[in-house]
CSV table of C-alpha atoms and ligand atoms in Angstrom, one decimal:
chain,number,residue,atom,x,y,z
A,116,MET,CA,-76.9,51.6,51.3
A,117,LYS,CA,-76.3,49.4,48.2
A,118,ALA,CA,-79.6,47.6,48.8
A,119,PHE,CA,-81.4,51.0,49.1
A,120,ILE,CA,-79.9,52.2,45.8
A,121,PHE,CA,-80.9,49.0,44.0
A,122,ALA,CA,-84.5,49.3,45.5
A,123,SER,CA,-84.7,52.9,44.4
A,124,CYS,CA,-83.5,52.1,40.9
A,125,GLY,CA,-86.0,49.2,40.7
A,126,LEU,CA,-88.8,51.5,41.8
A,127,LEU,CA,-87.8,54.2,39.2
A,128,LEU,CA,-87.7,51.5,36.5
A,129,LEU,CA,-91.2,50.2,37.5
A,130,THR,CA,-92.6,53.7,37.5
A,131,ALA,CA,-91.1,54.4,34.0
A,132,CYS,CA,-92.6,51.1,32.7
A,133,SER,CA,-96.1,51.9,34.1
A,134,VAL,CA,-95.9,55.4,32.5
A,135,THR,CA,-95.1,53.8,29.1
A,136,GLN,CA,-97.9,51.3,29.6
A,137,LYS,CA,-100.3,54.1,30.7
A,138,SER,CA,-99.5,56.2,27.6
A,139,LYS,CA,-100.5,53.2,25.4
A,140,THR,CA,-103.7,52.4,27.1
A,141,ASN,CA,-104.9,56.1,27.2
A,142,VAL,CA,-104.2,56.7,23.5
A,143,LYS,CA,-106.0,59.5,21.8
A,144,PHE,CA,-106.0,58.6,18.2
A,145,ALA,CA,-106.0,61.3,15.5
A,146,LYS,CA,-109.5,62.6,14.9
A,147,ASN,CA,-109.6,61.9,11.2
A,148,PRO,CA,-110.8,58.8,9.3
A,149,VAL,CA,-107.6,58.4,7.3
A,150,VAL,CA,-106.0,54.9,7.2
A,151,ALA,CA,-102.9,54.8,5.0
A,152,HIS,CA,-103.1,51.6,2.9
A,153,ARG,CA,-99.8,49.8,3.2
A,154,GLY,CA,-98.5,52.9,4.9
A,155,ALA,CA,-98.2,56.4,3.2
A,156,PHE,CA,-96.1,55.1,0.4
A,157,LYS,CA,-97.3,56.6,-2.8
A,158,LYS,CA,-96.5,60.3,-2.8
A,159,ASN,CA,-92.9,59.9,-1.7
A,160,GLY,CA,-92.2,56.7,-3.7
A,161,PHE,CA,-91.6,54.6,-0.6
A,162,PRO,CA,-92.1,50.8,-1.0
A,163,GLU,CA,-95.5,49.6,0.2
A,164,ASN,CA,-95.5,48.0,3.6
A,165,SER,CA,-92.0,49.5,4.4
A,166,ILE,CA,-91.2,51.0,7.8
A,167,ALA,CA,-90.6,54.3,5.8
A,168,SER,CA,-94.2,54.3,4.7
A,169,LEU,CA,-95.4,53.5,8.2
A,170,ARG,CA,-93.3,56.4,9.6
A,171,GLU,CA,-94.7,58.7,7.0
A,172,ALA,CA,-98.3,57.8,7.9
A,173,ILE,CA,-97.4,58.6,11.6
A,174,ARG,CA,-95.8,61.9,10.5
A,175,LEU,CA,-98.9,62.8,8.6
A,176,LYS,CA,-101.0,62.0,11.7
A,177,CYS,CA,-103.2,59.5,10.0
A,178,THR,CA,-105.6,57.7,12.4
A,179,GLY,CA,-104.3,54.4,11.1
A,180,SER,CA,-101.6,52.8,9.0
A,181,GLU,CA,-102.3,49.4,7.4
A,182,PHE,CA,-99.9,46.6,6.7
A,183,ASP,CA,-99.9,42.9,5.7
A,184,VAL,CA,-98.6,40.0,7.8
A,185,ARG,CA,-97.4,36.7,6.4
A,186,MET,CA,-95.4,33.8,7.9
A,187,THR,CA,-92.2,32.3,6.4
A,188,ALA,CA,-91.4,28.6,6.1
A,189,ASP,CA,-89.5,28.8,9.5
A,190,ASP,CA,-92.5,30.6,11.2
A,191,SER,CA,-91.1,34.1,11.1
A,192,LEU,CA,-93.9,36.8,10.9
A,193,ILE,CA,-92.9,39.3,8.2
A,194,ILE,CA,-94.6,42.3,6.4
A,195,ASN,CA,-95.4,41.8,2.7
A,196,HIS,CA,-98.5,42.1,0.7
A,197,ASP,CA,-97.9,39.5,-2.0
A,198,PRO,CA,-97.4,35.8,-1.3
A,199,HIS,CA,-94.0,36.1,-3.1
A,200,PHE,CA,-91.1,38.3,-2.2
A,201,ASN,CA,-88.5,38.6,-5.0
A,202,LYS,CA,-90.1,35.6,-6.8
A,203,LEU,CA,-89.6,33.5,-3.6
A,204,GLU,CA,-92.8,32.0,-2.1
A,205,ILE,CA,-92.8,33.4,1.4
A,206,GLU,CA,-94.5,30.4,3.0
A,207,LYS,CA,-92.0,28.0,1.5
A,208,THR,CA,-88.9,30.1,2.1
A,209,THR,CA,-87.0,30.8,5.3
A,210,TYR,CA,-86.6,34.2,6.7
A,211,GLY,CA,-82.8,34.0,6.2
A,212,GLU,CA,-83.2,33.3,2.5
A,213,LEU,CA,-85.9,36.0,2.1
A,214,SER,CA,-83.9,38.7,3.9
A,215,GLN,CA,-81.0,38.4,1.5
A,216,TYR,CA,-83.1,40.7,-0.6
A,217,ARG,CA,-83.9,44.4,0.3
A,218,LEU,CA,-86.9,46.6,-0.4
A,219,SER,CA,-86.4,49.1,-3.1
A,220,ASN,CA,-85.4,51.8,-0.6
A,221,GLY,CA,-82.7,49.6,0.9
A,222,GLU,CA,-84.7,48.6,3.9
A,223,LYS,CA,-84.5,45.0,5.0
A,224,LEU,CA,-87.7,42.9,4.8
A,225,PRO,CA,-89.4,44.0,8.1
A,226,THR,CA,-90.4,41.4,10.6
A,227,LEU,CA,-93.7,42.0,12.4
A,228,ARG,CA,-91.7,42.7,15.6
A,229,GLU,CA,-89.6,45.4,13.9
A,230,TYR,CA,-92.7,46.9,12.3
A,231,LEU,CA,-94.7,47.1,15.5
A,232,LEU,CA,-91.7,48.5,17.4
A,233,ALA,CA,-91.4,51.2,14.8
A,234,GLY,CA,-95.1,51.9,15.0
A,235,LEU,CA,-95.0,52.3,18.8
A,236,GLU,CA,-92.1,54.7,18.7
A,237,ALA,CA,-93.2,58.3,19.5
A,238,ASN,CA,-96.7,57.5,18.3
A,239,ASP,CA,-100.0,58.0,20.1
A,240,LEU,CA,-102.1,59.1,17.2
A,241,THR,CA,-101.9,56.4,14.6
A,242,ARG,CA,-103.4,52.9,15.0
A,243,LEU,CA,-101.6,49.9,13.7
A,244,VAL,CA,-104.0,48.2,11.3
A,245,LEU,CA,-102.7,44.7,11.1
A,246,GLU,CA,-104.0,42.5,8.2
A,247,ILE,CA,-103.5,38.8,8.7
A,248,LYS,CA,-103.2,37.2,5.3
A,249,PRO,CA,-104.6,33.7,5.1
A,250,SER,CA,-102.2,30.9,4.5
A,251,GLY,CA,-102.0,29.2,1.1
A,252,ILE,CA,-100.9,26.0,2.8
A,253,SER,CA,-103.9,25.4,5.2
A,254,LYS,CA,-106.6,27.1,7.1
A,255,GLU,CA,-105.0,25.8,10.3
A,256,ARG,CA,-101.7,27.6,9.4
A,257,GLY,CA,-103.7,30.9,9.0
A,258,LYS,CA,-105.0,30.5,12.5
A,259,GLN,CA,-101.5,29.9,13.8
A,260,ILE,CA,-100.4,33.2,12.1
A,261,ALA,CA,-103.3,34.9,14.0
A,262,GLU,CA,-102.3,33.4,17.3
A,263,ARG,CA,-98.7,34.3,16.9
A,264,SER,CA,-99.5,37.8,15.8
A,265,VAL,CA,-101.8,38.4,18.8
A,266,ALA,CA,-99.1,37.0,21.1
A,267,LEU,CA,-96.5,39.4,19.8
A,268,VAL,CA,-98.9,42.4,20.0
A,269,LYS,CA,-99.6,41.5,23.6
A,270,GLU,CA,-96.0,41.0,24.4
A,271,LEU,CA,-95.2,44.5,23.1
A,272,ASN,CA,-98.2,45.9,25.0
A,273,ALA,CA,-99.7,47.2,21.8
A,274,THR,CA,-103.3,45.8,22.0
A,275,SER,CA,-104.9,49.2,22.4
A,276,MET,CA,-102.9,50.5,19.4
A,277,THR,CA,-103.8,47.6,17.1
A,278,VAL,CA,-106.7,46.8,14.8
A,279,TYR,CA,-106.8,43.3,13.3
A,280,ILE,CA,-108.3,42.9,9.8
A,281,SER,CA,-108.6,39.8,7.6
A,282,PHE,CA,-110.4,38.4,4.6
A,283,ASP,CA,-110.6,35.1,6.5
A,284,TYR,CA,-113.5,35.1,9.0
A,285,ASP,CA,-112.0,32.2,11.0
A,286,ILE,CA,-108.8,34.1,11.4
A,287,LEU,CA,-110.7,37.0,13.1
A,288,LYS,CA,-112.6,34.5,15.3
A,289,LYS,CA,-109.2,33.1,16.4
A,290,VAL,CA,-108.0,36.6,17.2
A,291,ILE,CA,-111.0,37.2,19.5
A,292,GLU,CA,-110.7,33.7,21.0
A,293,VAL,CA,-107.1,34.4,22.1
A,294,ASP,CA,-107.6,38.0,23.1
A,295,SER,CA,-111.2,39.2,23.9
A,296,ALA,CA,-109.9,42.8,24.0
A,297,ALA,CA,-108.7,42.7,20.4
A,298,SER,CA,-110.5,45.0,17.9
A,299,THR,CA,-111.3,43.2,14.6
A,300,GLN,CA,-112.7,44.3,11.2
A,301,TYR,CA,-113.8,41.9,8.4
A,302,LEU,CA,-112.7,42.6,4.9
A,303,ASN,CA,-114.5,40.2,2.5
A,304,GLY,CA,-117.8,42.0,2.3
A,305,GLU,CA,-120.4,39.2,2.3
A,306,LYS,CA,-121.5,39.3,6.0
A,307,SER,CA,-124.3,41.6,7.1
A,308,PRO,CA,-123.7,44.0,10.0
A,309,GLU,CA,-126.0,41.8,12.1
A,310,GLN,CA,-123.9,38.8,11.5
A,311,LEU,CA,-120.7,40.6,12.4
A,312,LYS,CA,-122.3,41.9,15.6
A,313,THR,CA,-123.5,38.3,16.5
A,314,ASP,CA,-119.9,37.0,16.1
A,315,GLY,CA,-118.2,39.8,18.1
A,316,ILE,CA,-116.5,41.4,15.1
A,317,ALA,CA,-116.0,45.1,15.8
A,318,GLY,CA,-116.2,46.5,12.3
A,319,ALA,CA,-117.0,46.1,8.6
A,320,ASP,CA,-114.1,47.0,6.5
A,321,TYR,CA,-115.5,46.4,3.0
A,322,HIS,CA,-114.7,47.4,-0.5
A,323,PHE,CA,-116.6,50.7,-1.1
A,324,SER,CA,-118.7,49.0,-3.9
A,325,VAL,CA,-120.2,46.7,-1.2
A,326,PHE,CA,-121.6,49.7,0.6
A,327,LYS,CA,-122.8,51.2,-2.7
A,328,LYS,CA,-124.7,48.0,-3.4
A,329,ASN,CA,-126.0,47.7,0.2
A,330,PRO,CA,-126.5,51.3,1.4
A,331,ASP,CA,-128.7,50.1,4.2
A,332,TRP,CA,-125.7,48.3,5.8
A,333,ILE,CA,-124.3,51.7,6.7
A,334,GLY,CA,-127.3,52.5,8.9
A,335,GLN,CA,-127.4,49.0,10.3
A,336,ALA,CA,-123.7,49.1,11.2
A,337,LYS,CA,-124.3,52.3,13.1
A,338,LYS,CA,-127.3,50.8,14.8
A,339,TYR,CA,-125.1,47.9,16.0
A,340,LYS,CA,-122.3,50.3,16.9
A,341,LEU,CA,-119.9,48.6,14.5
A,342,ILE,CA,-116.9,50.5,13.1
A,343,LEU,CA,-117.4,51.4,9.4
A,344,ASN,CA,-114.3,51.3,7.2
A,345,ALA,CA,-114.0,51.1,3.4
A,346,TRP,CA,-111.1,50.1,1.1
A,347,THR,CA,-109.3,51.2,-1.1
A,348,VAL,CA,-110.6,54.6,-1.8
A,349,ASN,CA,-108.4,56.7,-4.0
A,350,ASP,CA,-110.9,59.0,-5.8
A,351,ALA,CA,-112.2,62.3,-4.5
A,352,GLU,CA,-115.9,61.5,-5.3
A,353,THR,CA,-116.0,58.3,-3.3
A,354,MET,CA,-114.1,59.9,-0.5
A,355,ASP,CA,-116.7,62.7,-0.3
A,356,TRP,CA,-119.5,60.1,-0.3
A,357,LEU,CA,-118.0,58.1,2.6
A,358,LEU,CA,-117.2,61.3,4.6
A,359,LYS,CA,-120.8,62.4,4.2
A,360,SER,CA,-122.0,58.9,5.2
A,361,GLY,CA,-120.0,59.2,8.5
A,362,PHE,CA,-117.5,56.4,8.0
A,363,ASP,CA,-115.1,56.0,10.9
A,364,PHE,CA,-112.2,55.0,8.7
A,365,ILE,CA,-111.4,55.3,5.0
A,366,THR,CA,-108.5,53.2,3.7
A,367,THR,CA,-106.6,54.9,0.9
A,368,ASN,CA,-103.4,55.1,-1.1
A,369,GLU,CA,-103.9,58.9,-1.1
A,370,PRO,CA,-103.8,59.8,2.5
A,371,GLU,CA,-102.6,63.4,1.8
A,372,LEU,CA,-105.7,64.0,-0.4
A,373,LEU,CA,-108.1,62.6,2.1
A,374,LEU,CA,-106.5,64.5,5.0
A,375,GLU,CA,-106.8,67.7,3.0
A,376,LYS,CA,-110.5,67.0,2.6
A,377,THR,CA,-111.1,66.4,6.3
A,378,ARG,CA,-109.4,69.7,7.1
A,379,LYS,CA,-111.9,71.7,5.0
B,51,LIG,MG1,-103.7,44.8,3.2
């Protein structure tokens, strides 16, 4: 009898796990192009890159919420835009030392694990747009950050929810090398759509001025079925132009304004 109960519980647990897994592989993302840059932080005065700003982007039903990943001296992956946190150089400081300081809303400095777990909670609409910041120490360390980030995303079964972006082309190549299913977008703006396609990069996520200078890249990217994304678009006029041009994503500090436009 005992064995039967154990077996039944195991089966139930397995079924529950596979349902969770299924929900993350059949995700139907929000049908708008709005990516909240560093989360939806601005309107409510949340700190950039906080879990509060991520949750707000999910609550708003943005199609994506962007955040920046860096690695501490003792190899912890954490979320912060600048190379410094409270005047401490992240790459040269341990996580223990850094986490003595809080974000302005009282949150602790989020680890990538905590951030991804928060982003996976009750969320099937908002992609997790994970920017891997290059290392100031070495190119090699940047690639280690990529490898470790991908490993964690895989461990949490979050591959289908995640988009990887970086200014460092080699970091994106490393992401693809360790996970061919990973979706990547390049940020730096100097590679043509043809080059991105050749190298297996899924999208061009360039400053909007790059597309203004090279308007033919928009058509080329569409021809190669690349994802088109632009950063960081905060004014109504540029938003209108990118919407008219059929961009898949628009990365903004003003997600509420852009959402309003897409509802018209
Ligand atoms: Mg960023």
